[in-house]
Coordinates of C-alpha atoms in Angstrom, one line a residue:
Chain U
M157 CA 14.2 -38.1 16.3
N158 CA 11.3 -39.0 14.1
T159 CA 8.8 -37.5 16.4
A160 CA 10.8 -34.3 16.8
H161 CA 11.1 -34.0 13.0
Y162 CA 7.3 -34.7 12.7
K163 CA 6.6 -31.9 15.3
T164 CA 8.7 -29.4 13.4
W165 CA 6.9 -30.2 10.2
D166 CA 3.5 -29.9 12.1
E167 CA 4.7 -26.5 13.4
F168 CA 5.2 -25.4 9.8
T169 CA 2.0 -26.6 8.2
E170 CA -0.2 -25.5 11.2
G171 CA -0.6 -22.1 9.8
I172 CA -1.0 -23.1 6.1
W173 CA -4.0 -25.4 6.7
R174 CA -5.2 -26.3 10.1
Q175 CA -5.0 -22.9 11.6
N176 CA -5.0 -20.8 8.5
P177 CA -5.2 -17.1 9.6
V178 CA -7.7 -16.0 7.0
F179 CA -10.0 -18.9 6.6
V180 CA -9.8 -20.7 9.9
M181 CA -8.9 -18.1 12.6
V182 CA -10.4 -15.1 10.5
L183 CA -7.7 -12.8 11.8
G184 CA -6.2 -9.7 10.2
M185 CA -9.4 -9.1 8.2
C186 CA -8.6 -5.4 7.7
P187 CA -5.7 -5.7 5.2
V188 CA -7.3 -8.9 3.7
L189 CA -10.5 -7.0 2.6
A190 CA -8.7 -3.8 1.7
V191 CA -5.9 -4.8 -0.4
S192 CA -7.2 -8.0 -2.1
V193 CA -8.5 -6.1 -5.2
S194 CA -5.9 -7.7 -7.5
A195 CA -3.7 -10.8 -7.4
V196 CA -0.5 -8.8 -7.4
N197 CA -1.5 -6.5 -4.6
A198 CA -2.6 -9.4 -2.4
L199 CA 0.5 -11.5 -3.1
S200 CA 2.7 -8.6 -2.3
M201 CA 0.9 -7.8 0.9
G202 CA 1.1 -11.5 1.8
L203 CA 4.8 -11.6 1.2
A204 CA 5.4 -8.4 3.1
T205 CA 3.5 -9.8 6.1
L206 CA 5.4 -13.1 5.8
F207 CA 8.7 -11.4 6.0
V208 CA 7.8 -9.2 8.9
L209 CA 6.3 -12.3 10.7
V210 CA 9.4 -14.5 10.2
C211 CA 12.0 -11.9 11.1
S212 CA 10.2 -10.5 14.1
C213 CA 9.4 -13.9 15.5
G214 CA 13.0 -14.9 15.0
L215 CA 14.2 -11.9 17.0
V216 CA 11.6 -12.1 19.7
S217 CA 12.6 -15.8 20.1
L218 CA 16.3 -15.0 20.4
L219 CA 15.6 -12.4 23.0
R220 CA 13.0 -14.4 24.8
R221 CA 15.1 -15.2 28.0
M222 CA 16.1 -11.5 28.6
V223 CA 12.7 -9.7 28.0
P224 CA 11.1 -9.1 31.4
K225 CA 7.5 -9.8 31.2
E226 CA 6.4 -6.4 32.2
V227 CA 7.8 -4.7 29.0
R228 CA 7.5 -7.6 26.6
I229 CA 4.5 -6.1 24.5
A230 CA 6.5 -3.0 24.1
V231 CA 9.5 -4.8 23.0
Y232 CA 7.5 -6.9 20.5
I233 CA 5.9 -3.9 19.0
V234 CA 9.3 -2.1 18.6
I235 CA 10.6 -5.1 16.9
I236 CA 7.6 -5.6 14.6
A237 CA 7.7 -1.9 13.8
T238 CA 11.3 -2.1 12.9
F239 CA 10.8 -4.8 10.3
V240 CA 7.7 -3.1 8.8
T241 CA 9.7 0.0 8.3
A242 CA 12.3 -2.1 6.6
V243 CA 9.6 -3.6 4.3
D244 CA 8.2 -0.2 3.7
Y245 CA 11.6 1.0 2.3
A246 CA 12.0 -2.3 0.3
I247 CA 8.7 -1.9 -1.4
Q248 CA 9.4 1.8 -2.3
A249 CA 12.7 0.5 -3.8
I250 CA 11.1 -2.2 -5.7
S251 CA 8.0 -0.4 -7.2
L252 CA 6.4 2.9 -6.4
A253 CA 3.2 1.8 -8.1
L254 CA 2.9 -1.1 -5.8
Y255 CA 3.7 1.1 -2.8
D256 CA 0.9 3.5 -3.8
A257 CA -1.6 0.6 -4.4
L258 CA -0.9 -0.8 -1.0
G259 CA -1.2 2.5 0.7
A260 CA -1.2 2.8 4.5
F261 CA -1.8 -1.0 4.8
I262 CA 2.0 -1.6 4.6
Q263 CA 2.5 0.5 7.9
L264 CA -0.6 -1.1 9.4
I265 CA 1.2 -4.4 9.3
V266 CA 2.5 -3.2 12.8
V267 CA -0.8 -3.7 14.3
N268 CA -1.8 -6.9 12.4
C269 CA -2.9 -9.2 15.1
I270 CA -1.5 -12.2 13.5
I271 CA 2.0 -11.1 14.1
L272 CA 1.7 -9.8 17.7
G273 CA -0.3 -13.0 18.3
R274 CA 2.5 -15.3 17.0
A275 CA 5.1 -13.4 18.9
E276 CA 3.3 -13.6 22.2
A277 CA 1.8 -17.1 21.9
H278 CA 4.6 -18.9 20.2
A279 CA 7.9 -17.1 19.5
S280 CA 8.3 -16.0 23.1
K281 CA 8.1 -19.6 24.3
N282 CA 10.1 -21.5 21.6
P283 CA 13.7 -21.5 20.2
P284 CA 14.3 -19.6 17.1
L285 CA 14.1 -22.4 14.5
P286 CA 10.6 -23.6 15.4
A287 CA 9.4 -20.2 16.1
M288 CA 10.5 -19.0 12.6
L289 CA 9.1 -22.2 11.0
N290 CA 5.8 -21.6 12.6
A291 CA 5.8 -17.9 11.6
A292 CA 6.7 -18.9 8.0
G293 CA 3.8 -21.3 8.0
M294 CA 1.4 -18.7 9.3
G295 CA 2.8 -16.1 6.8
I296 CA 2.4 -18.5 3.9
G297 CA -1.1 -19.3 5.0
F298 CA -2.0 -15.6 5.2
A299 CA -0.4 -15.1 1.8
I300 CA -2.5 -17.9 0.4
G301 CA -5.7 -16.6 1.9
L302 CA -5.0 -13.1 0.5
F303 CA -4.1 -14.5 -2.9
A304 CA -7.2 -16.7 -3.0
L305 CA -9.4 -13.6 -2.4
G306 CA -7.3 -11.3 -4.7
A307 CA -7.3 -13.7 -7.7
V308 CA -11.0 -14.3 -7.5
R309 CA -11.7 -10.6 -7.2
E310 CA -9.5 -9.6 -10.0
V311 CA -10.8 -12.3 -12.4
L312 CA -14.5 -11.4 -11.6
G313 CA -14.1 -7.7 -11.2
A314 CA -11.5 -6.9 -13.9
G315 CA -11.4 -9.9 -16.1
T316 CA -7.7 -10.1 -15.7
L317 CA -5.2 -12.1 -13.6
F318 CA -1.8 -10.6 -12.8
G319 CA -2.8 -7.9 -15.3
I320 CA -3.2 -10.4 -18.2
T321 CA -6.7 -10.3 -19.8
L322 CA -8.4 -13.6 -19.5
F323 CA -11.6 -13.1 -21.5
G324 CA -12.6 -11.7 -24.9
A325 CA -13.7 -8.0 -25.5
G326 CA -17.2 -9.2 -24.8
F327 CA -16.6 -9.7 -21.1
Q328 CA -18.3 -7.1 -18.9
P329 CA -16.4 -6.7 -15.7
W330 CA -18.4 -7.5 -12.6
V331 CA -17.1 -4.2 -10.9
I332 CA -18.7 -4.6 -7.5
M333 CA -16.1 -7.5 -7.0
V334 CA -13.2 -5.0 -6.8
L335 CA -15.2 -2.6 -4.6
P336 CA -15.3 -3.1 -0.9
P337 CA -18.7 -5.2 -0.9
G338 CA -17.1 -7.6 -3.3
G339 CA -14.4 -8.3 -0.6
F340 CA -17.1 -9.4 1.8
F341 CA -18.8 -11.5 -1.0
V342 CA -15.7 -13.4 -1.9
L343 CA -14.5 -13.9 1.7
G344 CA -17.9 -15.2 2.6
A345 CA -17.8 -17.6 -0.4
W346 CA -14.4 -18.9 0.6
L347 CA -15.5 -19.3 4.2
L348 CA -18.5 -21.2 3.0
F349 CA -16.4 -23.5 1.0
F350 CA -14.0 -24.3 3.7
S351 CA -16.6 -25.0 6.3
W352 CA -18.3 -27.3 3.6
L353 CA -15.0 -29.1 3.3
E354 CA -14.7 -29.5 7.0
R355 CA -18.2 -30.9 7.4
R356 CA -17.7 -33.3 4.6
K357 CA -14.6 -34.5 6.2
L358 CA -16.3 -34.9 9.5
R359 CA -19.2 -36.9 7.9
R360 CA -16.8 -39.2 6.1
A361 CA -14.8 -39.7 9.3
A362 CA -17.8 -40.2 11.4
P363 CA -19.0 -43.7 10.7
P364 CA -15.7 -45.7 11.2
M365 CA -14.9 -43.6 14.3
E366 CA -18.2 -44.5 15.9
A367 CA -17.8 -48.2 15.0
G368 CA -14.2 -48.2 16.4
Q369 CA -14.9 -46.3 19.6
H370 CA -17.9 -48.2 20.9
V371 CA -17.4 -48.9 24.6
Chain M
M253 CA -1.3 -22.2 43.4
S254 CA 1.1 -20.2 45.7
E255 CA 2.8 -21.8 48.6
P256 CA 0.8 -21.7 51.9
S257 CA 2.4 -19.2 54.2
S258 CA 3.1 -20.9 57.6
T259 CA 4.3 -17.7 59.4
D260 CA 0.9 -16.2 59.8
K261 CA 0.8 -16.8 63.5
K262 CA 4.0 -14.9 64.2
V263 CA 2.9 -11.6 62.4
I264 CA 3.2 -8.6 64.7
P265 CA 0.6 -5.9 63.9
I266 CA 3.1 -3.1 63.9
A267 CA 5.3 -4.5 61.2
V268 CA 2.8 -3.8 58.5
A269 CA 5.0 -1.0 57.2
A270 CA 7.3 -3.5 55.5
P271 CA 5.1 -5.4 53.2
E272 CA 5.9 -8.9 52.0
A273 CA 7.8 -9.2 48.7
A274 CA 5.2 -9.1 45.9
P275 CA 5.3 -11.9 43.3
P276 CA 8.7 -11.7 41.5
E277 CA 9.1 -8.5 39.8
S278 CA 11.9 -7.8 37.3
P279 CA 14.3 -5.1 38.5
T280 CA 13.8 -1.7 36.9
G281 CA 17.4 -1.8 35.7
A282 CA 16.7 -5.0 33.7
M283 CA 13.7 -3.4 32.0
I284 CA 15.6 -0.3 31.0
R285 CA 18.5 -2.4 29.8
T286 CA 16.3 -4.7 27.7
L287 CA 14.5 -1.8 26.1
G288 CA 17.6 0.1 25.4
L289 CA 19.2 -2.9 23.8
V290 CA 16.1 -3.7 21.7
S291 CA 15.9 -0.1 20.5
A292 CA 19.6 -0.2 19.6
I293 CA 19.3 -3.3 17.6
C294 CA 16.1 -2.0 15.9
G295 CA 17.7 1.4 15.2
L296 CA 20.5 -0.3 13.5
I297 CA 18.2 -2.4 11.4
I298 CA 16.2 0.6 10.3
V299 CA 19.3 2.8 9.4
G300 CA 20.6 -0.2 7.4
A301 CA 17.4 -0.6 5.5
Y302 CA 17.1 3.2 4.8
Q303 CA 20.7 3.4 3.6
G304 CA 20.4 0.2 1.6
T305 CA 17.4 1.3 -0.3
Y306 CA 17.9 5.1 -0.5
D307 CA 19.5 5.1 -4.0
A308 CA 16.9 2.7 -5.5
V309 CA 13.9 4.7 -4.0
A310 CA 15.3 8.0 -5.3
A311 CA 15.9 6.5 -8.7
N312 CA 12.4 5.1 -8.7
K313 CA 10.8 8.5 -7.9
R314 CA 12.8 10.1 -10.6
I315 CA 11.8 7.4 -13.1
A316 CA 8.2 7.7 -12.1
T317 CA 8.2 11.6 -12.6
E318 CA 10.0 11.1 -16.0
R319 CA 7.6 8.5 -17.2
A320 CA 4.6 10.7 -16.3
V321 CA 6.2 13.7 -18.2
F322 CA 7.2 11.5 -21.2
K323 CA 3.6 10.1 -21.4
V324 CA 2.1 13.6 -21.8
L325 CA 4.9 14.8 -24.0
P326 CA 5.9 11.9 -26.2
K327 CA 8.7 13.7 -28.0
A328 CA 10.5 14.5 -24.7
K329 CA 13.9 12.7 -24.0
S330 CA 15.0 14.6 -20.8
I331 CA 13.4 16.8 -18.2
A332 CA 14.5 19.6 -16.0
E333 CA 12.5 20.8 -12.9
F334 CA 11.7 24.4 -12.4
L335 CA 9.8 26.7 -10.0
A336 CA 7.6 29.6 -11.2
Q337 CA 8.0 32.2 -8.4
P338 CA 5.3 34.6 -7.4
G339 CA 7.2 37.6 -8.5
G340 CA 7.5 36.1 -12.1
G341 CA 10.9 34.6 -11.8
I342 CA 11.8 31.1 -13.0
L343 CA 14.1 29.1 -10.7
K344 CA 15.8 25.9 -11.6
V345 CA 15.5 23.2 -9.1
G346 CA 18.6 21.2 -8.2
A347 CA 18.6 17.4 -7.7
G348 CA 17.6 16.3 -4.3
E349 CA 15.5 19.4 -3.4
T350 CA 12.0 18.6 -2.7
A351 CA 10.5 21.4 -0.6
I352 CA 8.5 23.8 -2.7
P353 CA 8.3 27.4 -1.3
A354 CA 4.8 28.7 -0.7
G355 CA 3.3 30.5 -3.8
S356 CA 5.7 28.9 -6.2
V357 CA 4.4 26.5 -8.8
K358 CA 6.5 23.5 -9.9
F359 CA 6.7 22.5 -13.5
F360 CA 8.9 20.4 -15.8
A361 CA 10.5 21.7 -18.9
A362 CA 10.9 18.7 -21.3
Y363 CA 13.6 18.6 -24.0
D364 CA 13.9 16.5 -27.2
E365 CA 17.1 14.8 -28.3
S366 CA 18.7 17.9 -29.8
G367 CA 18.1 19.8 -26.5
K368 CA 15.2 21.9 -27.9
L369 CA 12.1 22.5 -25.8
A370 CA 9.6 19.8 -26.5
G371 CA 6.9 21.1 -24.0
I372 CA 6.1 22.0 -20.5
A373 CA 4.5 19.6 -18.0
A374 CA 2.8 20.4 -14.8
E375 CA 0.7 18.8 -12.1
G376 CA -2.8 19.8 -11.2
V377 CA -5.3 18.8 -8.5
G378 CA -9.1 18.6 -8.6
K379 CA -11.5 17.3 -6.1
G380 CA -12.9 14.0 -7.5
Y381 CA -15.6 11.7 -6.5
A382 CA -13.7 9.8 -3.8
D383 CA -10.6 11.8 -3.3
N384 CA -8.3 14.4 -4.9
V385 CA -7.4 13.6 -8.6
R386 CA -3.8 14.6 -9.3
I387 CA -3.0 14.7 -13.0
M388 CA 0.0 15.7 -15.1
F389 CA -0.7 17.6 -18.2
G390 CA 1.6 18.6 -21.2
Y391 CA 1.6 22.1 -22.5
Q392 CA 2.7 23.0 -26.0
P393 CA 3.9 26.7 -26.3
D394 CA 3.5 26.8 -30.1
C395 CA -0.3 26.2 -30.1
Q396 CA -0.8 27.4 -26.5
C397 CA -2.6 24.2 -25.8
V398 CA -2.7 21.1 -23.6
V399 CA -1.6 18.1 -25.6
G400 CA -1.9 15.3 -23.2
I401 CA -2.8 14.3 -19.7
G402 CA -1.9 11.5 -17.4
V403 CA -3.1 10.6 -13.9
V404 CA -0.5 10.9 -11.0
S405 CA -2.9 9.5 -8.4
M406 CA -6.6 9.1 -7.9
R407 CA -9.0 6.9 -6.0
E408 CA -12.0 7.1 -8.2
T409 CA -14.4 4.2 -8.6
P410 CA -12.9 1.3 -10.7
G411 CA -14.8 1.1 -13.9
I412 CA -16.5 4.4 -13.6
G413 CA -14.3 7.3 -12.6
D414 CA -11.1 5.6 -13.6
K415 CA -12.2 5.7 -17.3
I416 CA -10.4 9.0 -17.5
I417 CA -7.2 7.2 -18.2
T418 CA -8.8 4.6 -20.6
D419 CA -11.7 6.3 -22.5
K420 CA -10.5 7.2 -25.9
E421 CA -13.2 9.7 -26.6
F422 CA -12.4 11.6 -23.4
L423 CA -8.6 11.5 -24.0
A424 CA -9.3 13.0 -27.4
N425 CA -10.3 16.1 -25.6
F426 CA -6.6 16.7 -24.8
T427 CA -5.0 16.6 -28.2
A428 CA -5.4 20.4 -28.5
L429 CA -7.1 21.8 -25.4
D430 CA -7.0 25.6 -25.8
V431 CA -5.4 27.4 -22.8
K432 CA -4.6 30.6 -24.4
L433 CA -3.8 33.6 -22.3
K434 CA -5.4 37.0 -22.6
A435 CA -3.7 39.6 -24.6
D436 CA -2.0 41.1 -21.5
L437 CA -0.9 37.7 -20.3
S438 CA -2.6 38.2 -17.0
A439 CA -5.0 35.1 -16.9
L440 CA -6.4 32.5 -19.2
A441 CA -8.6 33.8 -21.9
N442 CA -11.2 31.1 -21.3
E443 CA -11.9 28.9 -18.3
V444 CA -11.1 25.3 -19.0
K445 CA -14.2 23.4 -18.0
A446 CA -15.8 20.0 -18.4
V447 CA -19.3 20.1 -20.1
K448 CA -21.9 17.6 -20.5
R449 CA -21.1 14.8 -23.0
G450 CA -21.7 16.0 -26.5
S451 CA -22.1 19.6 -25.8
K452 CA -18.5 20.6 -26.4
T453 CA -18.4 23.5 -28.8
N454 CA -15.2 25.4 -28.0
A455 CA -11.5 24.2 -28.0
W456 CA -11.3 25.0 -24.3
Q457 CA -14.2 22.8 -23.3
I458 CA -13.9 19.1 -22.2
D459 CA -16.5 16.5 -23.2
A460 CA -17.3 14.8 -19.9
I461 CA -17.6 11.0 -19.6
A462 CA -21.3 10.0 -19.3
G463 CA -21.6 8.6 -15.6
A464 CA -18.3 10.1 -14.6
T465 CA -19.1 13.7 -14.7
I466 CA -17.5 14.5 -11.2
T467 CA -14.2 12.9 -12.2
S468 CA -14.3 14.6 -15.6
R469 CA -15.0 18.0 -13.9
A470 CA -12.0 17.3 -11.6
V471 CA -9.7 17.0 -14.4
G472 CA -11.0 20.1 -16.0
K473 CA -10.6 22.0 -12.8
A474 CA -7.1 20.6 -12.2
I475 CA -6.0 21.8 -15.5
N476 CA -7.7 25.1 -15.2
D477 CA -6.3 26.0 -11.8
S478 CA -2.8 24.9 -12.5
A479 CA -2.7 26.6 -15.9
Q480 CA -4.1 29.8 -14.4
A481 CA -1.4 29.8 -11.7
L482 CA 1.5 28.8 -14.0
L483 CA 1.0 30.2 -17.5
P484 CA 0.8 33.9 -16.8
R485 CA 4.2 33.5 -15.0
L486 CA 5.7 31.1 -17.6
V487 CA 4.7 32.4 -20.9
P488 CA 6.7 35.7 -20.8
K489 CA 9.9 33.7 -19.8
L490 CA 9.4 30.9 -22.3
D491 CA 12.5 32.0 -24.3
T492 CA 14.8 31.5 -21.4
L493 CA 13.7 27.8 -21.4
A494 CA 14.0 27.3 -25.2
T495 CA 17.1 25.2 -25.1
K496 CA 18.4 22.8 -22.4
S497 CA 20.8 24.6 -20.1

């Protein structure tokens, strides 16, 4: 029981940290770079992807025993496209300004490789609950990644966060950060930071491991 | 690893016509059934989402248009949508109609609290630096001038081209931009045009933003083209719009 519980928890946290889609797997870069110009856009895109991911993985997992393998990709795409359409309507209903800001990238969630990847690699082999938990973890990880980029770019490039001005009138916005090159700069900086963290962890863990594992 | 076939020895050469069963293949029926079922479920979900959000989406679109009109005509309290037809007629557009017949120009008549005409708003498009710049402008019949602009959509460079919505000096161009018609009402008396910053001498010119000349010109062209198409048809019929119908 304890191990099962641990496994479920692990399933959930995998996407948030160890296999973070943005910073570890570097997947779905197209929307990541394109919509992360502001914290609100990035977070909305992350939440939209999270919703599509959880719903489609749940449905794929429910249908997993009856989908013949020859048509599985077609079935997954239809299911994913369905939830993307639903999200598309929902965002239009919530805010047209947000809908315009996200542009074609909402529809393009259909071809986001994280979602099809999760459906194929995980949801089609696991019961609904673990599949949805894993998908939720991945979605949250994706949203965190997007938000990390969006917040930094908005603060540097516009001097605001969630539209609230952070600095005095003397602040000169670093405009390039909200332009496409800025996306690459900030993503590169975050990747550097995470690989530095990883190396430091390895260095710290190394000496005791060596001592313990001497044969 | 597949199972080793032990019947090799007994194979008769003539029996090649009936091949051995390929690796387990799903029956076509099952595939069609699954695809049909999945499509049916997905269809239901989409219809549900569409129906569930329809009212909210329509209300949002209406609010967005109203907000854009109210921004350029601050006195307005309600709006009505009209089409200026090629022959010179004015046609009221009912709620829910979105298709615009070719050659017609869409505009909004804005009314104040007492139901009197507060101004006319129309959209215009000009080619900007990155993409089309769509603007909404307010027209005041009393002075025959443009009294305000707002941006409907644009993809201009942040911090440079998008100054057209924040730059106070630029927006000051649109407190009384002259769009008078010629005496015979056939066309604008003067072309609305963006000129180099600081060289504005006439009321129909727009002082461009330094460094954002292309975007400024796009705004000028958007107003000019739209006014050129709309005003000759609209001005002779203005009295029919004077009060809210």
